[in-house]
Each structure stands twice: as structure tokens, then as C-alpha cells.
Short mmCIF file of C-alpha atoms in Angstrom, two decimals:
data_model
loop_
_atom_site.label_atom_id
_atom_site.label_comp_id
_atom_site.label_asym_id
_atom_site.label_seq_id
_atom_site.Cartn_x
_atom_site.Cartn_y
_atom_site.Cartn_z
CA MET A 6 -36.36 12.09 -2.25
CA THR A 7 -32.78 11.32 -3.34
CA MET A 8 -30.91 8.45 -1.70
CA SER A 9 -27.14 8.51 -1.53
CA THR A 10 -25.31 5.36 -2.68
CA THR A 11 -22.41 5.96 -0.32
CA ARG A 12 -22.84 5.05 3.31
CA GLU A 13 -21.38 6.89 6.23
CA PRO A 14 -19.31 4.81 8.71
CA ALA A 15 -21.94 5.48 11.39
CA ASP A 16 -24.66 4.10 9.09
CA ILE A 17 -22.64 0.96 8.43
CA GLY A 18 -22.07 0.44 12.16
CA GLU A 19 -25.77 0.91 12.87
CA THR A 20 -26.68 -1.51 10.09
CA MET A 21 -24.24 -4.13 11.36
CA ALA A 22 -25.55 -3.74 14.92
CA ALA A 23 -29.13 -4.09 13.72
CA GLU A 24 -28.23 -7.21 11.73
CA MET A 25 -26.47 -8.73 14.71
CA GLU A 26 -29.40 -7.95 16.99
CA GLY A 27 -31.80 -9.46 14.46
CA GLU A 28 -29.73 -12.65 14.21
CA ILE A 29 -29.63 -12.98 18.01
CA ARG A 30 -33.41 -12.53 18.21
CA GLU A 31 -33.92 -15.06 15.43
CA PHE A 32 -31.67 -17.54 17.23
CA VAL A 33 -33.64 -17.18 20.47
CA ARG A 34 -37.00 -17.59 18.67
CA ARG A 35 -36.10 -20.65 16.62
CA ASP A 36 -34.53 -22.66 19.45
CA PRO A 37 -37.20 -23.14 22.14
CA ALA A 38 -35.42 -26.33 23.22
CA ALA A 39 -32.71 -24.09 24.65
CA LEU A 40 -35.07 -23.16 27.46
CA ARG A 41 -35.31 -26.83 28.53
CA ARG A 42 -31.55 -27.48 28.56
CA PRO A 43 -29.47 -27.40 31.70
CA PRO A 44 -27.92 -23.93 32.34
CA GLU A 45 -24.32 -25.11 31.80
CA GLU A 46 -25.07 -26.39 28.30
CA ASP A 47 -27.06 -23.27 27.51
CA GLY A 48 -24.19 -20.95 28.41
CA GLU A 49 -21.74 -22.85 26.24
CA MET A 50 -24.12 -22.86 23.29
CA VAL A 51 -24.86 -19.14 23.59
CA ALA A 52 -21.15 -18.37 23.85
CA SER A 53 -20.46 -20.52 20.80
CA ASN A 54 -23.24 -18.90 18.77
CA ILE A 55 -22.23 -15.39 19.79
CA SER A 56 -18.64 -16.22 18.91
CA SER A 57 -19.59 -17.47 15.44
CA LEU A 58 -21.86 -14.45 14.94
CA LEU A 59 -19.07 -12.04 15.88
CA GLN A 60 -16.68 -13.85 13.55
CA ARG A 61 -19.10 -13.42 10.64
CA VAL A 62 -19.69 -9.75 11.40
CA SER A 63 -15.99 -8.98 11.84
CA GLY A 64 -14.97 -11.11 8.85
CA SER A 65 -15.67 -8.38 6.31
CA SER A 66 -13.64 -5.86 8.31
CA VAL A 67 -10.71 -8.24 8.55
CA GLN A 68 -10.90 -8.92 4.81
CA GLU A 69 -10.89 -5.18 4.10
CA ILE A 70 -7.85 -4.68 6.35
CA ASP A 71 -6.06 -7.58 4.64
CA ARG A 72 -6.82 -6.05 1.23
CA LEU A 73 -5.45 -2.68 2.35
CA ILE A 74 -2.30 -4.35 3.70
CA GLU A 75 -1.75 -6.08 0.34
CA GLU A 76 -2.21 -2.78 -1.52
CA LEU A 77 0.27 -1.03 0.79
CA GLN A 78 2.82 -3.82 0.28
CA LEU A 79 2.45 -3.50 -3.50
CA LEU A 80 2.94 0.26 -3.24
CA ARG A 81 6.03 -0.23 -1.06
CA ASP A 82 7.51 -2.64 -3.61
CA LYS A 83 6.79 -0.17 -6.41
CA LEU A 84 8.43 2.67 -4.46
CA GLU A 85 11.52 0.54 -3.82
CA LEU A 86 11.81 -0.27 -7.55
CA GLU A 87 11.41 3.40 -8.48
CA GLY A 88 14.01 4.38 -5.87
CA GLU A 89 16.48 1.90 -7.39
CA ARG A 90 15.79 3.26 -10.89
CA VAL A 91 16.39 6.85 -9.71
CA ARG A 92 19.66 5.80 -8.02
CA ARG A 93 20.86 4.12 -11.24
CA ASP A 94 19.94 7.23 -13.25
CA ILE A 95 21.86 9.47 -10.83
CA VAL A 96 24.96 7.25 -11.02
CA GLU A 97 24.74 7.22 -14.83
CA PHE A 98 24.36 11.00 -14.92
CA ALA A 99 27.35 11.48 -12.56
CA THR A 100 29.49 9.16 -14.70
CA LEU A 101 28.58 11.02 -17.90
CA SER A 102 29.18 14.36 -16.20
CA GLN A 103 32.66 13.30 -15.08
CA ALA A 104 33.47 11.99 -18.56
CA ALA A 105 32.37 15.32 -20.05
CA MET A 106 34.52 17.23 -17.54
CA GLN A 107 37.56 15.08 -18.38
CA SER A 108 37.01 15.56 -22.10
CA THR A 109 36.70 19.32 -21.61
CA ARG A 110 39.89 19.36 -19.54
CA ILE A 111 41.81 17.39 -22.21
CA ILE A 112 40.59 19.71 -24.96
CA ALA A 113 41.51 22.79 -22.93
CA GLU A 114 45.01 21.43 -22.24
CA SER A 115 45.46 20.62 -25.95
CA LEU A 116 44.45 24.13 -26.92
CA THR A 117 46.86 25.58 -24.36
CA HIS A 118 49.64 23.39 -25.77
CA TRP A 119 49.01 24.59 -29.32
CA LYS A 120 49.05 28.20 -28.20
CA LYS A 121 52.55 27.81 -26.69
CA VAL A 122 54.20 26.48 -29.89
CA PRO A 123 56.55 29.29 -31.06
CA ASP A 124 56.48 28.69 -34.82
CA ALA A 125 52.82 27.83 -35.08
CA PRO A 126 50.97 29.78 -37.73
CA SER A 127 48.51 32.34 -36.50
CA ILE A 128 44.92 32.24 -37.51
CA SER A 129 45.02 35.91 -38.51
CA GLU A 130 47.79 35.28 -41.07
#
């Protein structure tokens, strides 16, 4: 029989419910003095114990959510930095492209000027 090391979310929920139920049963068994207390005190104690039990059970979920939030914030920061880098690269490319166009225009105008000189020697001569 092969056992899987990954647990399905339903299995985890069932395990957590079983653990919580076991802790409640253990609490009831170990505190027989609770049966002799006045009802008002008993209700407060049960509420307090259930509250602390729920906090322990939900603690791991909250920690997991906090970890995911931190990871998402790190990814957002990384994306913002990459976006800035891409913007800088685009501006640099546009600047170089305009400089190349201006240089090409100047060269073309110079060649046109040389072609119009009447006494300029011809290349074929």
C-alpha cells in the first residue's frame, strides 16, 4: 500500500477537526472540578478555552496567509523594478534611434551638397 506525502485540503480539514474534537474531549475529561463550579463561571471558562483552542488551530492558517502576502509584496516590488528598467531601456533606445536618424540626415544632406558642386570631379573620371 503506497501512502501519498501530499495531503488534500479536505484531509487537512478533517485532521484539524479531529484534533480540535480530541482536545475538547481531553479538556472535559481532565477537569472534573468544572462540574462542581457555578454555571456562570463554567460558561466563561469554556468560552475562554474554546477561544484559545480556535486561536491555536487558526494560527497556522493565518501564518500561511501572512507568508503569502509577504511573497506577493516581494513579487510586486520586483515587477516595479523590472518595469522601471524596461522604461529606462526604451528611453535609451529612443534616444539612440533619434541620434542615428539625425546623423543619417546630416550625411544625406552633405552628400546632396557635394553632388551640386559644379566643378567637382566625378568618380568615373
